[in-house]
Amino acid sequence: MAAIAALGMNAGQFNNEVTYTKRGTTFALVAQKAQSVNLNIYAEGTGGKPVKTVAMRKGEKGVWKAEVKGDLKGRFYTFNVKQDGKMLGETPGLFAKAVGVNGKRGAIIDMAATNPEGWESDRALGYAPTDIIVYESHNRDFSVSCKEARYPGKFLALTEPWAIEHLKSLGVTAIHLLPSFDYASVDEEHLDRPQFNWGYDPLNYNVPEGSYSTNPFKPEVRVKEFKQMVKALHDAGIAVILDVVYNHTMDIHNSNFQRTNPDVFYRKNDKGEYSDGSGCGNETASEHPLMRQYMIESFKYWADEYHLDGFRVDLMGVHDIATMNLIREALPKNVLIYGEGWSAGSCAYPVEKLAMKANVYQMPGIAAFSDEMRDAIRGPFSDDHQSAFLAAKPGHQESIKAGIVGCIEHPQVDYSKVNYSKKPWAIEPTQMMAYVSCHDDLCLVDRLKASIPGIGTDELIRLDLLAQTAVFTSQGVPFMLSGEEMLRDKKGVHNSYISPDSINQLPWDNMQKYPQVFAYYQGLIALRKAHPAFRLGSAELVRKHLEFLPVGEGLVAFRLKDNAGGDAWRDIYVVLNANKYACMVDVPEDAYTSVVAAGKVNLDGIRSTTTSKLEVPAQSALIVHN
Ligand code: CA
């Protein structure tokens, strides 16, 4: 924390923007170069004239202050900053914790009154990274088409028994919610109109999104319902991870950053133009003391106020390493942090100082997604029609092996043959997120259809299960897109960020149609949870206990040996066979029990035989132990 105190602002300065009591409310806005700041108080969240306007007074370090006496609960407010002789326009400030509809005005609420019953005893679950199994979900996609849902598309859907039961039955230990802070692109005033967005267009970083609440006009409702969701998930043993997007804002000119501290929060290039490393029109400047402190306070706020268990950092490669490490330091040890170790365009900051995947080794306790493993399994991001290992194409073994060990250094992984990274980038295996699909890009079913022409349903299911076997037996942190367990598709849409429900919704009817898919995912997850060998958590243990077997193309095989991680099973053999024919793999002669074979999982054992050759059926995974 010492490092944080040295940033220039008082610790907690942003977080203290509005302090409410029944006797009066104090306001403290950071506006470093302002000439004057007006505070407007409104009766409504939108429309009408201010009931009061107060000239704020300038305090130390560019903080402007005002105190308004009386009970302001239920009122709304904006700030208007004057700089260089110009009024910058009304804004709910930098750190509103509640807002009116569409996030135009801050709202004064009693935060304590938003706590659901039992909230005092609720806390983050504190799972170790080795115990995390992530289910990536969009609030609307997940529940909007479920006939049982009482609150389709809302935070509250995740408090409903059918939803909790589904997640518990699948066995995932964490739900990762796509942006659920207040974003701009869905009009909260007209939720009766068909609208959809992933939400990667931040408006107010510290407020839940209104369109996922049952009433976006009442500021306390979204806050309370978000907490109800967290509580219900925690009660079920499911950790809650929030997708956070500090790398850019919806736009520059009307953003809360720009209307309070012009050009402080954004990077510019050598020509003096706004840089666009996010690919969304702007890029924030995490290395600037104000943005750095802002991010630290915002992460901390979500962890403290909403008891969050983790964060997924969008385009983490836009942020600088030092800031990410300070965020790590500011959060409790077991709050998970992982991010996209890349940017969408080039950033106006030296790449060696950015939180890129290649620099993860400089960020202990922070993980990044492995595109090595993802693309080696299913084909590159850049070409939906190109296949890879799943089509038994040669040359992908080494990249998958890198993904199996968690992108750490391993004597049997030759990084010169890995697709993107020519050297290991993780120090510990839990710094790598293992996945084959996420919200971005084609989901697995669509990818298989696009890359393997003429693929039929049976083959598609075989390859889908094979792909996820690699993910769930990786020493990294396994991650799956919601709906994969019910064989979802998105009708071939690559970027469905704005597509209608018909593309994005989960196909709940598929639960009856493809029960074998759900059962297999469920089985793999149960296998991982029951057997510490699959989640050793330390690079040293992985190097000691995980050994690859020499096999031909279209195959990856490894052994977890000598009761790895204290496992009850002595040696575990995992073979992935993408070939269209059965393959034989040599093993020391012994009695083996299969637990995964030909698309089925049974931890009690499918079949036992004494043999020195394992036969692995076409396009499937085999897992045996002795
Ligand atoms: Ca919104």
XYZ file of C-alpha atoms and ligand atoms in Angstrom:
627
model
C 0.000 0.000 0.000
C 2.997 2.272 0.484
C 3.405 2.478 -3.256
C -0.201 3.557 -3.643
C 0.113 6.353 -1.130
C 2.931 7.776 -3.226
C 0.721 8.379 -6.241
C -0.021 12.017 -5.502
C -3.674 11.947 -4.555
C -4.931 11.146 -1.071
C -5.690 7.435 -0.804
C -9.387 6.835 -1.403
C -9.873 10.282 -2.931
C -11.947 9.122 -5.899
C -13.985 6.738 -3.780
C -14.976 9.631 -1.476
C -16.600 11.697 -4.194
C -19.999 11.672 -2.467
C -20.577 10.976 1.227
C -24.169 10.784 2.333
C -25.613 11.159 5.830
C -29.137 12.094 6.863
C -27.846 15.474 8.058
C -26.023 16.396 4.908
C -24.064 15.200 1.883
C -20.491 16.159 1.079
C -19.129 16.230 -2.453
C -15.444 16.115 -3.398
C -14.561 16.043 -7.087
C -11.066 15.706 -8.524
C -10.843 18.401 -11.219
C -7.207 19.412 -11.213
C -7.196 22.286 -13.659
C -10.717 23.597 -13.121
C -11.397 27.326 -12.786
C -14.732 26.654 -11.145
C -17.053 23.710 -10.516
C -20.825 23.852 -10.119
C -22.794 21.175 -8.371
C -26.400 20.720 -9.507
C -29.000 18.934 -7.407
C -32.040 17.472 -9.182
C -35.279 15.881 -8.099
C -35.236 13.458 -11.035
C -32.689 11.218 -12.722
C -33.466 12.749 -16.089
C -35.186 15.919 -17.327
C -36.238 18.989 -15.345
C -34.173 21.835 -13.939
C -31.836 21.722 -10.936
C -33.550 22.354 -7.632
C -30.278 23.793 -6.401
C -26.912 24.804 -7.843
C -23.903 25.174 -5.568
C -20.528 26.682 -6.433
C -17.904 24.230 -5.150
C -14.778 25.544 -3.446
C -11.265 24.625 -4.407
C -9.383 22.450 -1.934
C -5.928 20.874 -1.960
C -4.558 18.782 -4.831
C -7.238 19.888 -7.256
C -10.143 18.509 -5.224
C -13.306 20.638 -5.302
C -15.634 20.454 -2.332
C -19.187 21.274 -1.292
C -21.503 20.302 1.485
C -25.265 20.376 1.124
C -27.227 20.241 4.352
C -30.379 18.211 4.858
C -31.360 14.684 3.821
C -30.654 14.390 0.089
C -31.599 10.726 -0.216
C -33.465 10.180 -3.467
C -31.969 13.273 -5.122
C -29.720 13.305 -8.167
C -26.660 15.419 -8.969
C -24.256 16.474 -11.676
C -21.040 18.457 -11.735
C -20.156 21.059 -14.331
C -16.483 21.985 -14.577
C -15.184 25.202 -16.105
C -11.709 25.022 -17.603
C -9.931 27.379 -20.022
C -13.020 29.604 -19.934
C -15.312 26.819 -21.111
C -17.996 24.825 -19.318
C -17.191 21.174 -19.980
C -20.752 19.881 -19.606
C -22.677 18.038 -16.931
C -21.332 14.779 -15.607
C -22.195 12.457 -12.723
C -18.506 12.732 -11.810
C -15.749 10.153 -11.834
C -16.903 7.768 -9.156
C -20.698 7.747 -8.984
C -21.865 4.687 -7.060
C -25.480 5.055 -8.080
C -27.022 6.808 -11.086
C -30.334 7.674 -12.673
C -31.573 6.029 -15.843
C -28.913 5.828 -18.551
C -26.238 7.031 -16.155
C -26.471 10.759 -16.890
C -26.820 11.899 -13.291
C -25.396 10.594 -10.056
C -27.887 9.479 -7.428
C -27.793 9.925 -3.693
C -28.760 6.727 -1.996
C -28.120 5.093 1.333
C -25.710 2.318 0.314
C -26.234 0.415 3.555
C -29.920 0.116 2.705
C -29.069 -1.775 -0.498
C -27.611 -4.738 1.389
C -29.755 -7.852 1.057
C -30.521 -10.037 4.045
C -27.458 -11.849 5.305
C -25.036 -9.576 3.410
C -22.993 -8.901 6.577
C -21.915 -12.521 6.645
C -21.392 -12.795 2.873
C -17.842 -12.562 1.582
C -15.692 -13.502 -1.376
C -15.210 -17.264 -1.383
C -11.424 -17.081 -1.375
C -10.871 -20.029 -3.701
C -7.279 -20.727 -4.603
C -6.595 -20.277 -8.346
C -6.170 -24.062 -8.625
C -9.799 -24.529 -7.609
C -11.277 -22.070 -10.077
C -13.289 -23.346 -13.050
C -14.666 -20.383 -14.969
C -18.021 -20.152 -16.748
C -18.142 -17.021 -18.910
C -21.658 -15.659 -19.186
C -23.632 -12.688 -20.477
C -26.505 -11.665 -18.204
C -28.978 -11.570 -21.055
C -27.799 -14.588 -23.084
C -27.952 -16.874 -20.107
C -31.542 -16.461 -19.041
C -33.506 -14.582 -21.690
C -34.815 -17.697 -23.434
C -35.233 -19.919 -20.405
C -38.909 -20.694 -19.918
C -38.432 -21.148 -16.203
C -36.868 -17.714 -15.726
C -38.893 -15.281 -13.666
C -36.395 -12.502 -14.405
C -35.148 -13.232 -17.938
C -32.082 -11.170 -18.819
C -31.711 -9.694 -15.340
C -29.207 -9.981 -12.507
C -31.968 -11.625 -10.480
C -32.137 -14.542 -12.918
C -28.927 -15.747 -11.281
C -30.706 -15.944 -7.930
C -33.332 -18.334 -9.286
C -33.249 -22.029 -8.350
C -33.122 -23.279 -11.969
C -30.054 -21.137 -12.703
C -28.194 -21.992 -9.515
C -29.059 -25.663 -10.005
C -27.701 -25.623 -13.553
C -24.371 -24.118 -12.511
C -24.013 -26.366 -9.477
C -24.892 -29.437 -11.477
C -22.337 -28.529 -14.145
C -19.833 -28.062 -11.348
C -18.155 -24.785 -12.320
C -16.821 -22.858 -9.344
C -16.903 -19.336 -10.779
C -19.149 -17.330 -13.048
C -17.485 -14.594 -15.090
C -20.015 -11.945 -16.052
C -19.538 -9.961 -19.220
C -19.552 -6.183 -18.541
C -22.092 -5.522 -15.827
C -20.984 -2.020 -14.831
C -23.043 0.820 -16.314
C -22.422 0.872 -20.042
C -23.829 3.141 -22.708
C -25.137 1.166 -25.648
C -28.417 -0.186 -24.304
C -31.072 2.490 -23.824
C -32.364 1.857 -20.319
C -35.389 4.064 -20.906
C -36.712 1.812 -23.667
C -36.117 -1.747 -22.602
C -39.326 -2.804 -24.348
C -37.489 -2.325 -27.658
C -35.265 -5.152 -28.906
C -31.735 -4.234 -27.873
C -28.600 -6.182 -27.223
C -25.004 -5.411 -26.465
C -22.084 -7.132 -24.800
C -21.408 -3.880 -22.951
C -17.816 -3.020 -23.831
C -18.582 0.701 -23.800
C -18.092 1.984 -20.284
C -20.052 4.923 -18.955
C -19.931 4.747 -15.147
C -17.309 2.331 -13.865
C -18.614 1.944 -10.356
C -22.325 1.348 -10.862
C -24.102 -1.824 -12.015
C -25.723 -1.679 -15.457
C -29.361 -0.530 -15.381
C -30.763 -2.736 -18.133
C -30.021 -5.842 -16.043
C -32.046 -4.483 -13.123
C -35.807 -4.707 -12.767
C -36.016 -0.901 -12.580
C -33.252 1.280 -14.033
C -35.110 4.439 -12.971
C -34.721 3.638 -9.285
C -30.978 3.927 -8.551
C -30.919 1.679 -5.491
C -32.557 -1.238 -7.316
C -29.615 -2.222 -9.548
C -27.219 -1.971 -6.611
C -29.373 -4.173 -4.427
C -30.119 -6.700 -7.168
C -26.448 -7.047 -8.063
C -25.743 -7.835 -4.409
C -28.629 -10.308 -4.287
C -27.098 -12.056 -7.283
C -23.658 -12.203 -5.667
C -25.152 -13.514 -2.428
C -27.171 -16.255 -4.133
C -24.123 -17.400 -6.093
C -21.889 -17.304 -3.037
C -24.433 -19.303 -1.066
C -24.166 -21.934 -3.804
C -20.364 -21.907 -3.618
C -19.961 -20.086 -6.922
C -17.449 -17.249 -7.107
C -18.336 -14.088 -9.038
C -15.882 -12.538 -11.485
C -16.539 -9.248 -13.230
C -15.335 -8.375 -16.714
C -13.858 -4.863 -16.360
C -13.055 -2.480 -19.184
C -10.783 0.304 -17.997
C -8.815 0.424 -21.262
C -11.238 2.789 -23.025
C -14.446 4.718 -22.498
C -17.570 4.862 -24.659
C -16.260 8.065 -26.210
C -13.772 10.757 -25.283
C -15.568 14.043 -25.566
C -18.577 13.274 -23.400
C -16.838 10.975 -20.962
C -16.725 11.632 -17.239
C -12.924 11.642 -17.468
C -12.853 14.330 -20.133
C -15.514 16.489 -18.501
C -13.572 16.699 -15.251
C -9.879 16.465 -16.170
C -9.487 16.985 -19.923
C -6.783 14.897 -21.600
C -5.483 13.515 -18.307
C -6.942 10.018 -18.560
C -6.160 9.316 -22.223
C -2.977 8.623 -24.135
C -1.964 10.623 -27.163
C 0.517 9.616 -29.840
C 3.565 11.576 -31.083
C 1.381 13.612 -33.400
C -0.776 14.741 -30.485
C -3.729 12.628 -31.626
C -5.643 10.372 -29.288
C -4.145 6.921 -29.461
C -6.453 3.964 -30.092
C -4.877 0.816 -28.671
C -8.346 -0.414 -27.704
C -9.679 -0.318 -31.261
C -12.671 1.505 -29.786
C -11.601 5.078 -30.510
C -9.438 5.844 -27.490
C -7.106 4.351 -24.928
C -6.733 5.258 -21.281
C -3.407 6.114 -19.637
C -3.001 3.714 -16.704
C 0.539 4.995 -16.111
C -0.782 8.480 -15.305
C -0.970 8.872 -11.501
C -4.656 9.797 -11.654
C -5.751 6.918 -13.877
C -3.556 4.522 -11.922
C -5.108 5.514 -8.633
C -8.559 5.542 -10.180
C -8.200 1.954 -11.345
C -6.858 0.745 -8.008
C -9.721 2.400 -6.140
C -12.316 1.106 -8.560
C -11.129 -2.532 -8.355
C -11.016 -2.232 -4.584
C -14.474 -0.725 -4.475
C -16.018 -3.620 -6.393
C -14.183 -6.147 -4.237
C -15.207 -4.437 -0.992
C -18.747 -3.242 -1.713
C -19.898 -6.169 -3.883
C -17.702 -8.941 -2.420
C -16.375 -9.915 -5.843
C -14.083 -12.904 -6.198
C -12.220 -11.866 -9.300
C -11.758 -9.648 -12.313
C -11.270 -10.323 -16.002
C -9.362 -7.380 -17.419
C -10.401 -6.463 -20.936
C -7.418 -5.709 -23.213
C -5.070 -5.868 -20.259
C -2.236 -5.258 -22.719
C -3.353 -1.605 -22.960
C -2.517 -1.116 -19.272
C 0.987 -0.852 -17.887
C 2.645 -3.580 -15.834
C 3.267 -1.366 -12.812
C -0.413 -0.482 -12.470
C -1.510 -4.099 -12.778
C 0.948 -5.055 -10.050
C -0.369 -2.278 -7.786
C -3.914 -3.544 -8.359
C -2.738 -7.045 -7.465
C -1.173 -5.678 -4.295
C -4.312 -3.751 -3.340
C -6.651 -6.755 -3.603
C -6.856 -9.756 -1.264
C -4.565 -12.608 -2.330
C -7.251 -14.955 -3.595
C -9.161 -12.392 -5.625
C -8.451 -13.751 -9.082
C -7.091 -11.417 -11.768
C -6.775 -12.488 -15.375
C -6.862 -10.573 -18.573
C -6.404 -10.421 -22.274
C -2.651 -10.177 -22.674
C -2.890 -8.108 -25.809
C -4.263 -4.816 -27.166
C -6.442 -4.241 -30.213
C -4.118 -1.685 -31.837
C -0.751 -0.180 -31.054
C -0.598 1.819 -27.836
C 1.112 5.144 -27.149
C 3.277 3.548 -24.481
C 6.388 1.347 -24.732
C 5.275 -2.213 -25.389
C 7.848 -3.644 -22.967
C 6.075 -1.790 -20.147
C 2.591 -2.999 -21.069
C 0.720 -5.858 -19.369
C 1.036 -8.048 -22.438
C 1.018 -11.838 -22.312
C 4.763 -11.893 -22.966
C 5.227 -9.851 -19.770
C 3.042 -11.985 -17.508
C 6.214 -13.339 -15.913
C 6.656 -9.849 -14.436
C 3.170 -9.915 -12.896
C 2.987 -12.620 -10.246
C -0.583 -13.544 -9.340
C -2.001 -12.275 -12.640
C -3.052 -14.607 -15.450
C -3.588 -14.215 -19.193
C -5.507 -16.154 -21.826
C -3.556 -18.644 -23.922
C -4.299 -18.102 -27.575
C -1.549 -20.660 -28.244
C -3.687 -23.485 -26.945
C -6.967 -22.094 -28.235
C -5.827 -21.696 -31.807
C -3.798 -24.911 -31.904
C -6.947 -26.814 -31.001
C -9.488 -25.146 -33.258
C -7.648 -22.855 -35.692
C -6.577 -19.209 -35.775
C -8.643 -16.216 -34.710
C -7.848 -14.555 -38.030
C -9.518 -17.207 -40.208
C -12.710 -18.948 -39.121
C -12.383 -21.478 -41.934
C -8.961 -22.738 -41.025
C -8.858 -25.848 -38.857
C -6.074 -27.240 -36.682
C -5.614 -30.164 -34.271
C -9.319 -31.043 -34.185
C -9.116 -31.763 -37.909
C -5.957 -33.836 -37.233
C -3.794 -31.256 -38.995
C -0.101 -31.747 -38.203
C 2.074 -29.218 -36.403
C -0.107 -28.287 -33.444
C 1.143 -30.706 -30.801
C 3.718 -28.425 -29.241
C 1.280 -25.523 -28.804
C -1.252 -27.791 -27.115
C 1.480 -29.179 -24.881
C 2.337 -25.591 -23.887
C -1.331 -25.128 -22.977
C -1.415 -28.381 -21.002
C 1.481 -27.275 -18.775
C 0.146 -23.723 -18.336
C 2.686 -22.008 -20.631
C 5.462 -22.513 -18.086
C 8.927 -23.748 -18.873
C 8.884 -27.532 -19.244
C 11.733 -29.775 -20.430
C 9.474 -31.521 -22.954
C 7.859 -28.439 -24.489
C 9.827 -27.049 -27.409
C 8.680 -23.433 -27.569
C 10.424 -22.898 -30.903
C 7.558 -24.964 -32.353
C 4.764 -23.194 -30.451
C 2.506 -21.096 -32.686
C 2.746 -17.625 -31.107
C 5.068 -17.601 -28.111
C 8.633 -18.705 -28.680
C 9.320 -18.928 -24.979
C 7.313 -19.743 -21.869
C 5.534 -16.687 -20.502
C 4.040 -17.914 -17.224
C 6.061 -18.502 -14.061
C 3.301 -20.559 -12.481
C 0.683 -22.591 -14.391
C -2.220 -20.702 -12.771
C -1.071 -17.627 -14.709
C -2.552 -19.170 -17.851
C -6.240 -19.328 -18.746
C -7.002 -22.511 -20.698
C -9.859 -22.212 -23.170
C -11.027 -23.080 -26.626
C -13.808 -20.497 -27.010
C -15.150 -17.365 -25.356
C -17.733 -14.666 -26.167
C -15.440 -13.188 -28.818
C -15.199 -14.960 -32.088
C -17.060 -18.139 -33.074
C -18.326 -20.442 -30.357
C -17.016 -23.986 -30.606
C -19.915 -25.463 -32.582
C -19.780 -22.677 -35.170
C -16.020 -22.960 -35.373
C -16.205 -26.690 -36.048
C -18.850 -26.142 -38.717
C -16.870 -23.349 -40.363
C -13.510 -25.118 -40.313
C -14.540 -28.695 -41.095
C -16.860 -28.571 -44.117
C -19.696 -31.096 -44.089
C -19.211 -32.026 -40.437
C -22.186 -33.999 -39.084
C -23.641 -33.783 -35.590
C -21.972 -36.940 -34.262
C -18.521 -35.868 -35.380
C -19.155 -32.357 -34.109
C -19.996 -33.678 -30.659
C -16.960 -35.986 -30.636
C -14.619 -33.100 -31.462
C -16.344 -30.700 -29.083
C -15.796 -33.115 -26.194
C -12.228 -33.799 -27.271
C -11.460 -30.061 -27.363
C -12.800 -29.451 -23.870
C -10.872 -32.427 -22.517
C -7.677 -30.523 -23.316
C -9.062 -27.466 -21.497
C -10.218 -29.270 -18.362
C -7.049 -31.341 -18.010
C -4.763 -28.315 -18.443
C -2.660 -27.173 -15.505
C -3.816 -23.630 -16.325
C -7.133 -22.247 -15.069
C -9.940 -23.789 -17.162
C -12.423 -21.431 -18.735
C -15.538 -22.159 -20.801
C -18.111 -20.083 -22.631
C -21.626 -20.487 -21.256
C -23.828 -22.663 -23.398
C -21.022 -24.835 -24.741
C -22.312 -27.452 -22.304
C -25.577 -27.491 -24.248
C -23.940 -27.325 -27.661
C -24.923 -23.718 -28.324
C -24.313 -22.094 -31.656
C -24.491 -18.452 -32.764
C -25.621 -19.184 -36.301
C -22.098 -18.601 -37.522
C -21.843 -15.002 -36.286
C -18.201 -14.219 -35.471
C -18.744 -10.977 -33.593
C -22.189 -11.104 -31.984
C -21.722 -8.035 -29.750
C -24.844 -6.384 -31.100
C -26.717 -9.400 -32.493
C -30.285 -10.095 -31.385
C -31.333 -12.660 -28.801
C -31.968 -15.168 -31.576
C -28.184 -15.359 -32.070
C -26.942 -14.891 -28.524
C -29.442 -16.670 -26.283
C -28.625 -20.052 -24.795
C -30.604 -22.928 -26.342
C -32.078 -24.424 -23.182
C -34.021 -27.020 -25.203
C -30.671 -28.560 -26.104
C -30.348 -29.803 -22.540
C -32.837 -32.518 -23.472
C -31.550 -32.877 -27.006
C -27.861 -33.470 -26.201
C -27.757 -34.756 -22.634
C -24.502 -36.613 -23.403
C -22.726 -33.281 -23.972
C -23.743 -31.861 -20.614
C -22.927 -35.180 -18.914
C -19.419 -35.179 -20.387
C -18.656 -31.578 -19.351
C -20.053 -32.358 -15.926
C -17.898 -35.476 -15.722
C -14.704 -33.692 -16.772
C -15.278 -30.961 -14.206
C -15.968 -33.534 -11.491
C -12.777 -35.360 -12.501
C -10.729 -32.188 -12.179
C -12.248 -31.330 -8.818
C -11.736 -34.829 -7.396
C -8.140 -35.184 -8.584
C -5.483 -32.691 -7.551
C -3.130 -34.117 -10.196
C -4.960 -31.993 -12.780
C -4.369 -28.757 -10.862
C -0.942 -28.927 -9.305
C -0.672 -25.141 -9.025
C 3.109 -24.935 -9.085
C 5.500 -25.030 -12.003
C 7.905 -27.160 -10.026
C 5.266 -29.832 -9.399
C 4.171 -29.762 -13.036
C 7.761 -30.289 -14.199
C 8.157 -33.095 -11.689
C 4.906 -34.967 -12.275
C 3.716 -34.192 -15.805
C 5.439 -36.106 -18.560
C 4.501 -36.201 -22.224
C 4.547 -39.478 -24.136
C 6.034 -39.738 -27.633
C 3.095 -40.040 -30.017
C 2.382 -39.406 -33.704
C 0.504 -36.532 -35.338
C -3.105 -35.907 -34.403
C -2.317 -37.080 -30.885
C -1.247 -35.514 -27.597
C -0.545 -37.790 -24.633
C 0.721 -37.172 -21.146
C 1.102 -38.883 -17.830
C 0.580 -37.411 -14.352
C 2.850 -39.666 -12.379
C 3.575 -40.744 -8.816
C 0.390 -39.623 -7.054
C 0.848 -36.089 -8.364
C -0.374 -33.450 -5.911
C -1.208 -36.207 -3.407
C -3.663 -37.786 -5.829
C -5.203 -41.132 -4.872
C -4.418 -42.405 -8.358
C -0.773 -43.347 -8.875
C -0.382 -42.572 -12.558
C -2.963 -40.946 -14.789
C -2.675 -41.145 -18.586
C -4.480 -38.630 -20.776
C -4.560 -39.186 -24.536
C -6.213 -36.841 -27.009
C -6.788 -38.448 -30.393
C -8.006 -36.187 -33.178
C -7.412 -38.775 -35.891
C -10.330 -40.361 -37.701
C -9.055 -43.768 -36.658
C -8.255 -45.481 -33.381
C -4.650 -45.181 -32.195
C -2.510 -47.303 -29.903
C -0.296 -45.705 -27.246
C 2.442 -47.699 -25.484
C 2.444 -47.708 -21.677
C 4.202 -49.862 -19.069
C 2.330 -53.124 -18.663
C -0.092 -52.796 -15.747
C -3.758 -52.956 -14.751
C -5.489 -49.768 -15.928
C -8.957 -48.439 -15.268
C -10.448 -46.067 -17.803
C -12.488 -43.115 -16.501
C -12.905 -41.185 -19.757
C -13.439 -43.070 -22.998
C -15.345 -42.625 -26.262
C -17.256 -39.546 -25.102
C -18.165 -40.863 -21.667
C -16.905 -40.110 -18.176
C -17.235 -42.310 -15.114
C -14.932 -41.603 -12.205
C -15.652 -45.018 -10.688
C -14.239 -46.627 -13.796
C -15.599 -47.614 -17.179
C -13.413 -50.652 -17.798
C -10.322 -52.269 -16.241
C -7.707 -54.246 -18.156
C -4.126 -55.331 -17.832
C -2.249 -54.134 -20.871
C 0.798 -52.374 -22.300
C -1.127 -50.684 -25.090
C -3.933 -48.185 -24.701
C -6.402 -48.121 -27.550
C -7.866 -44.670 -28.086
C -10.958 -44.574 -30.308
C -11.130 -42.103 -33.196
C -11.745 -38.428 -32.394
C -11.917 -38.884 -28.658
C -10.030 -38.627 -25.406
C -8.977 -41.493 -23.206
C -8.093 -41.095 -19.534
C -6.948 -44.096 -17.531
C -5.229 -44.604 -14.192
C -3.524 -47.344 -12.266
Ca -26.345 1.701 -18.932
